[in-house]
Short mmCIF file of C-alpha atoms in Angstrom, two decimals:
data_model
loop_
_atom_site.label_atom_id
_atom_site.label_comp_id
_atom_site.label_asym_id
_atom_site.label_seq_id
_atom_site.Cartn_x
_atom_site.Cartn_y
_atom_site.Cartn_z
CA MET A 1436 17.53 35.37 10.06
CA LYS A 1437 13.63 35.72 9.97
CA HIS A 1438 11.29 35.05 12.37
CA ILE A 1439 7.85 33.96 12.01
CA LYS A 1440 5.04 32.61 14.43
CA THR A 1441 2.25 30.35 13.64
CA ASP A 1442 -0.10 27.85 15.00
CA ILE A 1443 0.83 24.54 13.29
CA LEU A 1444 4.00 24.08 11.65
CA ILE A 1445 3.92 20.12 8.65
CA ILE A 1446 7.38 19.20 8.27
CA GLY A 1447 6.87 17.32 4.67
CA ALA A 1448 5.17 18.00 1.85
CA GLY A 1449 3.91 14.28 0.86
CA SER A 1450 0.61 12.75 1.54
CA GLY A 1451 0.04 13.35 5.59
CA GLY A 1452 1.65 16.75 5.32
CA LEU A 1453 -0.31 18.22 2.56
CA SER A 1454 -3.54 17.03 4.30
CA VAL A 1455 -2.98 17.63 7.70
CA ALA A 1456 -2.19 21.52 6.19
CA ALA A 1457 -5.14 21.86 3.69
CA GLY A 1458 -7.66 20.91 6.18
CA ALA A 1459 -5.75 23.33 9.04
CA ALA A 1460 -5.71 26.13 7.00
CA GLN A 1461 -9.18 25.70 5.50
CA MET A 1462 -10.56 25.85 9.28
CA GLY A 1463 -9.14 28.83 10.24
CA ALA A 1464 -5.37 27.85 11.43
CA LYS A 1465 -2.43 29.91 10.45
CA VAL A 1466 -0.26 27.21 9.12
CA VAL A 1467 3.41 26.82 7.69
CA LEU A 1468 4.40 24.07 5.35
CA LEU A 1469 8.20 22.83 4.78
CA GLU A 1470 9.57 21.17 1.69
CA GLY A 1471 13.32 20.68 0.84
CA HIS A 1472 12.36 18.20 -2.05
CA LYS A 1473 9.65 17.28 -4.45
CA MET A 1474 5.95 18.91 -3.58
CA GLY A 1475 3.98 15.81 -3.13
CA GLY A 1476 6.53 13.51 -1.81
CA ASP A 1477 7.42 9.86 -2.46
CA CYS A 1478 3.80 8.87 -3.42
CA LEU A 1479 3.38 11.20 -6.36
CA ASN A 1480 7.24 10.80 -7.82
CA TYR A 1481 8.71 8.04 -6.85
CA GLY A 1482 6.00 5.62 -5.10
CA CYS A 1483 2.17 4.84 -5.91
CA VAL A 1484 1.56 7.13 -8.86
CA PRO A 1485 4.48 5.97 -11.23
CA SER A 1486 5.12 2.27 -10.39
CA LYS A 1487 0.99 2.22 -10.97
CA ALA A 1488 1.27 3.96 -14.46
CA LEU A 1489 4.34 1.76 -15.85
CA ILE A 1490 1.99 -1.37 -14.38
CA ALA A 1491 -0.49 -0.22 -16.58
CA SER A 1492 2.59 0.32 -19.63
CA GLY A 1493 2.62 -4.00 -18.62
CA LYS A 1494 -0.81 -4.56 -18.68
CA ALA A 1495 -1.04 -2.48 -22.09
CA ALA A 1496 1.74 -4.91 -23.46
CA TYR A 1497 0.31 -8.32 -22.37
CA GLY A 1498 -3.12 -7.58 -22.88
CA GLN A 1499 -2.09 -7.10 -27.11
CA GLN A 1500 -0.40 -10.63 -26.77
CA ASN A 1501 -2.62 -12.79 -24.85
CA SER A 1502 -5.90 -11.54 -26.81
CA ALA A 1503 -6.58 -14.41 -28.36
CA GLN A 1504 -9.01 -15.66 -25.49
CA TYR A 1505 -11.49 -12.93 -26.20
CA GLY A 1506 -11.28 -13.91 -29.90
CA VAL A 1507 -8.93 -11.30 -31.16
CA LYS A 1508 -5.98 -12.21 -32.58
CA ASP A 1509 -2.94 -11.96 -30.33
CA ALA A 1510 -0.57 -9.05 -31.41
CA ALA A 1511 3.13 -8.51 -30.52
CA GLY A 1512 2.60 -5.79 -28.16
CA GLN A 1513 5.91 -4.19 -29.02
CA VAL A 1514 7.29 -1.75 -26.41
CA ASP A 1515 8.67 1.37 -26.58
CA TYR A 1516 10.40 1.88 -23.00
CA ALA A 1517 11.74 5.36 -23.49
CA ALA A 1518 7.52 6.40 -24.45
CA ALA A 1519 6.40 4.19 -21.43
CA LYS A 1520 8.65 6.30 -19.26
CA ASP A 1521 6.86 9.31 -21.08
CA HIS A 1522 3.61 7.86 -20.12
CA VAL A 1523 4.69 7.79 -16.33
CA ALA A 1524 5.86 11.50 -16.58
CA ASP A 1525 2.83 12.47 -18.23
CA VAL A 1526 0.52 10.77 -15.27
CA ILE A 1527 2.62 12.16 -12.58
CA ALA A 1528 2.20 16.39 -14.08
CA GLN A 1529 -1.63 15.80 -14.67
CA ILE A 1530 -1.98 15.02 -10.42
CA ALA A 1531 1.54 17.25 -9.48
CA PRO A 1532 -1.54 20.69 -9.63
CA VAL A 1533 -3.04 19.24 -6.78
CA ASP A 1534 0.17 18.93 -4.65
CA SER A 1535 1.87 22.15 -6.03
CA GLN A 1536 3.32 24.78 -4.41
CA GLU A 1537 0.39 27.09 -6.08
CA ARG A 1538 -2.25 25.31 -4.97
CA PHE A 1539 -1.55 25.43 -1.25
CA GLU A 1540 -0.24 28.84 -1.42
CA GLY A 1541 -3.92 29.51 -2.42
CA PHE A 1542 -5.20 28.03 0.89
CA GLY A 1543 -3.26 30.87 2.55
CA ILE A 1544 -0.76 28.63 3.50
CA ASN A 1545 2.98 29.94 4.12
CA VAL A 1546 4.84 27.15 1.46
CA ILE A 1547 8.67 27.42 2.28
CA ARG A 1548 11.11 24.94 0.27
CA ALA A 1549 13.90 24.09 2.46
CA PHE A 1550 14.56 21.56 5.06
CA GLY A 1551 13.42 22.19 8.16
CA HIS A 1552 15.70 20.58 11.61
CA PHE A 1553 15.00 21.21 15.44
CA ILE A 1554 16.51 24.25 17.54
CA SER A 1555 13.94 23.95 20.24
CA LYS A 1556 10.48 21.96 21.79
CA ASP A 1557 8.30 24.12 20.08
CA GLU A 1558 11.19 25.96 16.68
CA VAL A 1559 12.34 24.78 14.03
CA GLN A 1560 14.88 26.17 11.29
CA ALA A 1561 14.30 26.14 7.48
CA GLY A 1562 17.37 27.50 5.54
CA ASP A 1563 17.36 31.34 7.11
CA THR A 1564 13.89 30.94 8.39
CA ILE A 1565 13.16 29.89 11.97
CA ILE A 1566 9.57 29.03 12.99
CA LYS A 1567 7.85 28.90 16.18
CA ALA A 1568 4.48 27.11 16.62
CA ARG A 1569 2.14 26.50 18.68
CA ARG A 1570 2.22 22.57 16.99
CA ILE A 1571 4.29 20.66 15.01
CA VAL A 1572 3.75 17.93 12.73
CA ILE A 1573 6.66 15.90 11.75
CA ALA A 1574 5.47 14.24 7.95
CA THR A 1575 8.45 13.26 6.37
CA GLY A 1576 8.28 10.00 5.04
CA SER A 1577 10.53 7.52 4.23
CA SER A 1578 12.91 6.88 1.30
CA PRO A 1579 14.33 3.44 0.00
CA LEU A 1580 16.56 1.15 2.25
CA VAL A 1581 19.76 0.42 1.00
CA PRO A 1582 21.44 -2.72 2.97
CA PRO A 1583 25.62 -2.43 2.93
CA ILE A 1584 25.92 -5.16 0.91
CA PRO A 1585 29.66 -5.61 0.37
CA GLY A 1586 30.45 -4.31 -3.17
CA LEU A 1587 27.31 -2.75 -3.97
CA ASP A 1588 28.97 0.82 -3.72
CA GLY A 1589 30.66 -0.09 -6.36
CA VAL A 1590 28.05 -0.86 -8.88
CA PRO A 1591 25.29 1.07 -10.39
CA TYR A 1592 21.93 0.08 -9.16
CA GLU A 1593 17.74 1.87 -9.02
CA THR A 1594 16.09 2.38 -6.43
CA ASN A 1595 12.42 3.47 -6.74
CA GLU A 1596 13.52 7.03 -6.38
CA THR A 1597 15.49 6.60 -9.52
CA LEU A 1598 13.73 3.35 -11.88
CA PHE A 1599 11.23 5.76 -13.05
CA ASP A 1600 13.89 8.06 -14.89
CA LEU A 1601 15.94 5.01 -16.58
CA ARG A 1602 15.04 5.28 -20.25
CA GLU A 1603 17.18 2.50 -21.38
CA LYS A 1604 14.90 -0.66 -21.05
CA PRO A 1605 16.88 -3.38 -19.08
CA GLU A 1606 17.47 -6.43 -20.96
CA HIS A 1607 17.73 -8.51 -17.61
CA LEU A 1608 16.90 -6.70 -13.99
CA LEU A 1609 17.57 -8.20 -11.16
CA ILE A 1610 15.47 -7.03 -7.98
CA VAL A 1611 16.54 -7.73 -4.61
CA GLY A 1612 13.59 -7.98 -2.60
CA GLY A 1613 10.37 -9.71 -2.85
CA GLY A 1614 8.01 -7.09 -1.15
CA PRO A 1615 5.13 -5.24 -2.97
CA ILE A 1616 7.31 -3.24 -4.85
CA GLY A 1617 9.84 -5.82 -5.77
CA VAL A 1618 6.87 -8.10 -6.92
CA GLU A 1619 5.13 -5.28 -9.03
CA MET A 1620 8.01 -4.26 -11.07
CA ALA A 1621 9.12 -7.81 -11.83
CA GLN A 1622 5.58 -8.23 -13.03
CA ALA A 1623 5.69 -4.69 -15.15
CA HIS A 1624 9.06 -5.18 -16.67
CA ILE A 1625 8.36 -9.11 -17.72
CA ARG A 1626 5.91 -7.69 -19.54
CA MET A 1627 7.65 -5.06 -21.20
CA GLY A 1628 10.03 -7.70 -22.47
CA CYS A 1629 12.65 -7.46 -20.06
CA LYS A 1630 13.95 -10.91 -17.97
CA VAL A 1631 13.84 -10.38 -14.72
CA THR A 1632 15.17 -12.43 -11.31
CA VAL A 1633 13.30 -11.65 -7.49
CA ILE A 1634 15.81 -12.31 -5.53
CA GLU A 1635 14.47 -12.55 -1.99
CA ALA A 1636 16.04 -13.48 1.84
CA ALA A 1637 13.34 -15.15 2.86
CA LYS A 1638 9.58 -15.49 1.08
CA ALA A 1639 8.47 -13.53 -1.53
CA LEU A 1640 5.36 -11.64 -0.40
CA GLY A 1641 6.26 -12.86 3.06
CA LYS A 1642 3.76 -10.40 4.82
CA ASP A 1643 0.97 -11.85 3.09
CA ASP A 1644 -1.25 -14.99 4.04
CA PRO A 1645 0.69 -17.15 1.90
CA GLU A 1646 -1.90 -19.13 0.43
CA LEU A 1647 -3.03 -16.16 -1.29
CA ALA A 1648 0.55 -14.88 -2.11
CA SER A 1649 0.63 -18.28 -3.97
CA VAL A 1650 -1.06 -17.50 -6.53
CA VAL A 1651 0.37 -14.25 -7.15
CA LEU A 1652 3.65 -15.63 -7.23
CA ASP A 1653 2.94 -18.48 -9.45
CA SER A 1654 1.75 -15.90 -12.20
CA LEU A 1655 4.11 -14.20 -12.15
CA ARG A 1656 6.64 -17.05 -12.63
CA ALA A 1657 3.91 -18.32 -15.44
CA GLU A 1658 4.32 -15.40 -17.48
CA GLY A 1659 8.80 -15.60 -16.63
CA VAL A 1660 9.69 -13.96 -13.51
CA VAL A 1661 12.14 -16.21 -12.02
CA ILE A 1662 11.99 -16.11 -7.83
CA GLU A 1663 14.56 -16.93 -6.04
CA GLU A 1664 13.73 -17.44 -2.22
CA ASP A 1665 15.98 -18.06 0.85
CA ALA A 1666 18.71 -16.03 -1.29
CA LEU A 1667 20.20 -13.41 1.25
CA ALA A 1668 22.32 -11.27 -1.13
CA GLU A 1669 25.78 -11.23 0.25
CA GLU A 1670 28.08 -9.58 -2.02
CA VAL A 1671 27.10 -7.53 -5.61
CA ARG A 1672 30.00 -6.94 -8.36
CA GLY A 1673 30.11 -5.94 -11.96
CA THR A 1674 29.57 -2.83 -13.46
CA ALA A 1675 26.97 -1.16 -15.76
CA GLY A 1676 25.73 -4.03 -17.98
CA THR A 1677 27.12 -6.99 -15.91
CA ILE A 1678 26.35 -7.39 -12.75
CA GLU A 1679 26.12 -9.85 -10.33
CA VAL A 1680 24.55 -10.87 -7.37
CA GLN A 1681 25.61 -13.82 -4.84
CA ALA A 1682 23.65 -15.33 -2.49
CA LYS A 1683 25.28 -16.56 0.73
CA ASP A 1684 24.59 -20.15 -0.01
CA GLY A 1685 26.66 -19.12 -3.02
CA ARG A 1686 24.00 -19.08 -5.62
CA ILE A 1687 24.75 -16.70 -8.36
CA PHE A 1688 22.75 -14.37 -10.16
CA LYS A 1689 23.27 -12.23 -13.35
CA GLY A 1690 21.90 -9.48 -15.31
CA SER A 1691 22.31 -6.23 -16.72
CA HIS A 1692 20.18 -3.99 -14.27
CA LEU A 1693 19.81 -4.25 -10.57
CA LEU A 1694 17.09 -2.77 -8.44
CA MET A 1695 17.00 -2.93 -4.78
CA ALA A 1696 13.66 -3.31 -2.83
CA VAL A 1697 14.16 -4.49 0.15
CA GLY A 1698 12.32 -2.26 2.13
CA ARG A 1699 12.16 1.74 3.77
CA LYS A 1700 13.53 3.85 6.38
CA ALA A 1701 11.82 6.89 8.36
CA ASN A 1702 12.92 10.02 7.05
CA THR A 1703 14.41 11.38 10.45
CA ASP A 1704 18.66 12.33 9.95
CA LYS A 1705 17.59 15.85 9.68
CA LEU A 1706 15.77 17.01 12.13
CA ASP A 1707 17.84 17.08 14.83
CA LEU A 1708 15.27 15.60 16.86
CA GLU A 1709 17.14 15.55 20.46
CA LYS A 1710 16.69 19.32 20.77
CA ALA A 1711 13.02 19.03 21.00
CA GLY A 1712 13.06 16.01 22.98
CA ILE A 1713 11.58 13.81 20.82
CA THR A 1714 12.61 10.24 21.67
CA PRO A 1715 12.96 7.85 17.78
CA LYS A 1716 12.59 4.48 17.55
CA ARG A 1717 13.44 2.18 14.73
CA GLY A 1718 11.75 2.54 11.77
CA GLY A 1719 10.81 5.82 12.82
CA ILE A 1720 9.85 8.04 15.62
CA GLU A 1721 8.19 7.04 18.79
CA VAL A 1722 4.23 7.71 19.18
CA ASP A 1723 1.31 7.37 21.07
CA ASP A 1724 -2.01 6.32 20.35
CA SER A 1725 -2.98 9.81 19.43
CA LEU A 1726 0.41 10.02 17.04
CA ARG A 1727 1.90 12.46 19.56
CA THR A 1728 5.67 12.12 20.07
CA THR A 1729 7.44 12.43 23.51
CA ASN A 1730 7.75 16.22 23.08
CA LYS A 1731 3.72 16.75 23.40
CA LYS A 1732 3.73 19.83 21.25
CA VAL A 1733 4.98 17.54 18.15
CA TYR A 1734 2.98 15.20 16.28
CA ALA A 1735 4.52 12.17 13.72
CA ILE A 1736 2.51 10.65 10.82
CA GLY A 1737 2.96 8.73 8.43
CA ASP A 1738 5.70 6.28 7.84
CA VAL A 1739 7.69 8.30 9.61
CA ALA A 1740 5.46 7.19 12.61
CA GLY A 1741 7.25 3.43 12.43
CA GLY A 1742 4.02 1.91 11.45
CA LEU A 1743 2.01 0.57 8.16
CA GLN A 1744 3.92 2.82 4.94
CA PHE A 1745 0.98 3.24 3.01
CA THR A 1746 -0.24 6.86 1.32
CA HIS A 1747 -3.43 6.58 2.76
CA VAL A 1748 -2.60 5.64 5.73
CA ALA A 1749 -0.88 8.97 5.89
CA GLY A 1750 -3.76 10.66 5.09
CA TYR A 1751 -5.85 8.75 7.57
CA HIS A 1752 -2.95 9.87 10.03
CA ALA A 1753 -3.81 13.52 9.42
CA GLY A 1754 -7.40 13.33 9.90
CA VAL A 1755 -6.71 11.88 13.39
CA ILE A 1756 -4.56 14.36 14.37
CA ILE A 1757 -6.77 17.66 12.93
CA ARG A 1758 -9.39 16.21 15.49
CA SER A 1759 -7.25 16.90 18.03
CA MET A 1760 -5.23 19.98 17.43
CA LEU A 1761 -7.91 22.02 16.16
CA PHE A 1762 -10.77 21.12 18.60
CA GLY A 1763 -8.52 19.89 21.04
CA LEU A 1764 -11.00 16.30 20.88
CA PRO A 1765 -9.25 13.12 21.93
CA SER A 1766 -8.62 11.06 18.65
CA LYS A 1767 -6.44 8.15 18.51
CA ALA A 1768 -5.24 6.28 15.54
CA LYS A 1769 -6.16 2.86 14.74
CA THR A 1770 -4.71 -0.08 12.59
CA THR A 1771 -7.67 -2.84 12.75
CA HIS A 1772 -9.32 -1.18 9.63
CA ILE A 1773 -6.59 -0.38 7.63
CA PRO A 1774 -6.71 -2.24 3.74
CA TRP A 1775 -3.57 -2.28 1.56
CA ALA A 1776 -3.45 -3.72 -1.72
CA THR A 1777 -0.16 -5.63 -3.82
CA TYR A 1778 -1.44 -4.06 -7.39
CA THR A 1779 0.10 -7.28 -9.06
CA ASP A 1780 -2.52 -9.02 -11.98
CA PRO A 1781 -3.94 -10.82 -10.04
CA GLU A 1782 -3.80 -8.16 -7.28
CA LEU A 1783 -3.67 -8.95 -3.59
CA ALA A 1784 -5.21 -7.00 -0.81
CA GLN A 1785 -5.91 -7.23 2.65
CA VAL A 1786 -7.63 -5.95 5.91
CA GLY A 1787 -7.77 -6.24 9.41
CA LEU A 1788 -6.94 -9.70 10.44
CA THR A 1789 -5.29 -13.01 8.20
CA GLU A 1790 -6.78 -16.30 8.97
CA VAL A 1791 -3.33 -17.22 10.85
CA GLU A 1792 -3.51 -14.21 12.73
CA ALA A 1793 -7.66 -14.31 13.51
CA LYS A 1794 -7.18 -17.99 14.54
CA LYS A 1795 -4.26 -17.18 17.11
CA LYS A 1796 -6.41 -14.33 18.55
CA HIS A 1797 -10.04 -15.72 18.29
CA GLY A 1798 -9.60 -19.75 18.45
CA PRO A 1799 -12.52 -21.78 18.04
CA LYS A 1800 -15.29 -18.96 17.93
CA LEU A 1801 -13.55 -18.32 14.02
CA GLU A 1802 -15.07 -18.78 11.18
CA VAL A 1803 -13.39 -18.57 7.42
CA VAL A 1804 -15.75 -18.33 4.28
CA ARG A 1805 -14.29 -18.39 0.80
CA PHE A 1806 -15.88 -17.71 -1.97
CA HIS A 1807 -13.63 -18.48 -5.47
CA TYR A 1808 -13.70 -16.00 -8.60
CA ALA A 1809 -14.33 -18.94 -10.94
CA HIS A 1810 -18.83 -18.63 -9.52
CA ASN A 1811 -18.57 -14.61 -10.56
CA ASP A 1812 -20.48 -14.79 -14.22
CA ARG A 1813 -18.70 -11.48 -15.01
CA ALA A 1814 -14.90 -12.41 -13.56
CA ILE A 1815 -15.70 -15.81 -16.23
CA ALA A 1816 -17.28 -13.05 -19.10
CA GLU A 1817 -13.95 -11.60 -18.26
CA ARG A 1818 -11.72 -14.66 -18.46
CA LYS A 1819 -10.68 -13.43 -14.65
CA THR A 1820 -11.91 -16.68 -13.00
CA LYS A 1821 -8.20 -16.75 -10.83
CA GLY A 1822 -8.68 -15.70 -7.58
CA PHE A 1823 -10.54 -16.15 -4.01
CA ILE A 1824 -11.87 -13.80 -0.95
CA LYS A 1825 -11.47 -15.43 2.20
CA VAL A 1826 -13.45 -13.98 5.24
CA MET A 1827 -12.92 -14.58 8.86
CA VAL A 1828 -15.75 -14.15 10.65
CA VAL A 1829 -16.66 -13.72 14.68
CA LYS A 1830 -19.57 -13.92 16.40
CA GLY A 1831 -21.38 -12.96 12.94
CA ARG A 1832 -18.88 -10.44 12.33
CA PRO A 1833 -16.26 -9.27 9.81
CA VAL A 1834 -12.57 -9.13 11.75
CA GLY A 1835 -10.95 -9.69 8.53
CA ALA A 1836 -10.69 -10.01 4.88
CA SER A 1837 -7.96 -11.42 2.50
CA ILE A 1838 -8.64 -11.83 -1.27
CA VAL A 1839 -6.47 -12.12 -4.35
CA GLY A 1840 -7.55 -11.94 -7.96
CA TYR A 1841 -8.81 -9.22 -10.32
CA GLN A 1842 -9.87 -6.14 -8.76
CA ALA A 1843 -8.92 -7.47 -5.59
CA GLY A 1844 -8.30 -3.72 -4.32
CA GLU A 1845 -11.74 -2.54 -5.53
CA LEU A 1846 -13.21 -5.44 -3.39
CA VAL A 1847 -11.44 -4.72 -0.29
CA ASN A 1848 -13.24 -0.98 0.20
CA LEU A 1849 -16.10 -2.56 1.15
CA TRP A 1850 -14.42 -5.19 3.93
CA ALA A 1851 -12.06 -2.28 5.17
CA LEU A 1852 -15.59 -0.24 5.52
CA ALA A 1853 -17.44 -3.52 7.41
CA LEU A 1854 -14.37 -3.13 9.86
CA ALA A 1855 -14.20 0.47 10.13
CA ASN A 1856 -17.96 0.37 11.37
CA LYS A 1857 -18.43 -2.37 12.89
CA MET A 1858 -21.19 -4.41 10.66
CA LYS A 1859 -22.75 -7.49 10.56
CA MET A 1860 -22.40 -9.97 7.78
CA SER A 1861 -25.79 -9.90 7.86
CA GLN A 1862 -25.71 -6.15 6.29
CA ILE A 1863 -23.32 -7.25 4.04
CA ALA A 1864 -25.77 -10.20 2.75
CA ALA A 1865 -28.49 -7.62 2.59
CA MET A 1866 -26.77 -5.08 -0.09
CA VAL A 1867 -28.01 -5.69 -3.23
CA ALA A 1868 -25.34 -5.85 -5.82
CA PRO A 1869 -25.65 -4.86 -9.73
CA TYR A 1870 -25.45 -8.33 -11.78
CA PRO A 1871 -22.56 -8.94 -13.51
CA THR A 1872 -20.48 -7.12 -11.69
CA ILE A 1873 -17.07 -8.38 -9.59
CA GLY A 1874 -18.34 -7.10 -6.54
CA GLU A 1875 -20.94 -9.65 -6.18
CA ILE A 1876 -18.00 -11.68 -4.77
CA ASN A 1877 -18.55 -9.82 -1.62
CA LYS A 1878 -21.81 -10.40 -1.27
CA ARG A 1879 -21.88 -14.12 -2.20
CA ALA A 1880 -18.77 -14.17 0.42
CA ALA A 1881 -21.37 -12.88 2.82
CA GLY A 1882 -23.69 -15.81 1.66
CA ALA A 1883 -21.51 -18.53 2.07
CA TYR A 1884 -21.52 -17.41 5.62
CA PHE A 1885 -25.55 -18.02 5.81
CA SER A 1886 -25.82 -20.70 3.33
CA PRO A 1887 -25.10 -23.82 5.50
CA ARG A 1888 -27.05 -21.75 8.40
CA LEU A 1889 -30.24 -22.16 6.43
CA PHE A 1890 -29.96 -24.84 3.78
CA GLU A 1891 -28.20 -27.82 6.76
CA SER A 1892 -30.13 -26.93 9.40
CA ASN A 1893 -32.77 -29.18 10.50
CA VAL A 1894 -34.89 -26.35 12.47
CA VAL A 1895 -35.10 -24.30 9.47
CA LYS A 1896 -36.38 -27.41 7.33
CA ARG A 1897 -38.47 -28.34 10.41
CA VAL A 1898 -40.77 -24.70 10.44
CA VAL A 1899 -40.44 -24.18 6.71
CA GLY A 1900 -42.57 -28.14 6.59
CA PHE A 1901 -44.67 -26.95 9.26
CA VAL A 1902 -45.56 -23.43 7.14
CA GLN A 1903 -46.17 -25.79 4.43
CA ARG A 1904 -48.35 -27.98 6.23
CA PHE A 1905 -50.09 -25.16 7.91
CA ILE A 1906 -49.99 -21.94 6.54
CA PRO A 1907 -53.08 -21.44 4.14
#
């Protein structure tokens, strides 16, 4: 058995773990990084990267099939599903070197390709090596949650960890789960020529503003996706190519392939947390505001910390704990400025409070301003006029922004900046955006906040009248 001592030990080489490792090593800390599976974690290999690549394939097919509105004759947009998966694999391969073992060893990091588990409060065993560390970071991420539905264990099904290896185009894809993963894959597959049925136990996109979610869901339905809500899967049966999902209310859905997309579970099973005095919680590991566990030598970041499950959150968490671990400075994680997006067409994005949350928190102090894509000249030119933005404002400061429409995931960046820096609506309004851009929507939303104050105010009109009469 080999023994190693280090400043920082990181368990998991996904987005969060890699960010901590690179930052800490380049600032002079001695770092050991453990990874028992693939470098880059879920995001690179099974999540954000392959899903967006497949969405791009679907978008290309849809664009060919719906080009007449631009004066270009519609084409067949014939899909080679296996070639689309080659595209996905190539995208992963192009990004993989950034997350590779070789790159991180180049930073002076000791990368050990084995799963780690605690054997004491400051020791982890990985294969034939025991690592003793001053600080330990758990960044093990999450895996697809597969609920114990009767019959499921006897039927072939996909998760996000297997879907991107599937080479045969599904004739009819059944998707259990109507969250972001489910609806993104539903639209990608309908655009590539599959029949698609989404089976959701409650409401599809139920965690988003329902007014905005309805725009996305209506678009999916218009493309042919069948979305069945209030359909709790009670039983699964069949064989490859002929699968049935029966809902609790008796509805039966038939298809050729099944994708389970009902959520995520934190990867903690292999860690032996109890040996380190670390308390788990539902959905992950118990942490305080500084992301420390009940063992103060150990931090947990990203999905395993049990909060928002996004790659960019893991990266943000890395910055929070580096400040604490390397410099001994107080540093706390916040969520009020964290944005997220669902990459359907149209896209759906959110940062801060939704309208319902803002009303509950701020009551009559809240003002909600809106601006529609239909009034943006670039959106008109691009034939992308479906959607709108609404910004929740309290005493001149935005507390949340909800966007549905073309490039919503890009537009939300400005509002994330505004919330992170406690900016005022006047600062957004002062921005000059090039014309014509989709980004003007943000400025026009700020303008919508000030318009009634300027154009409907009798005081302003009296002042202007006075100036015009008496000032030469």
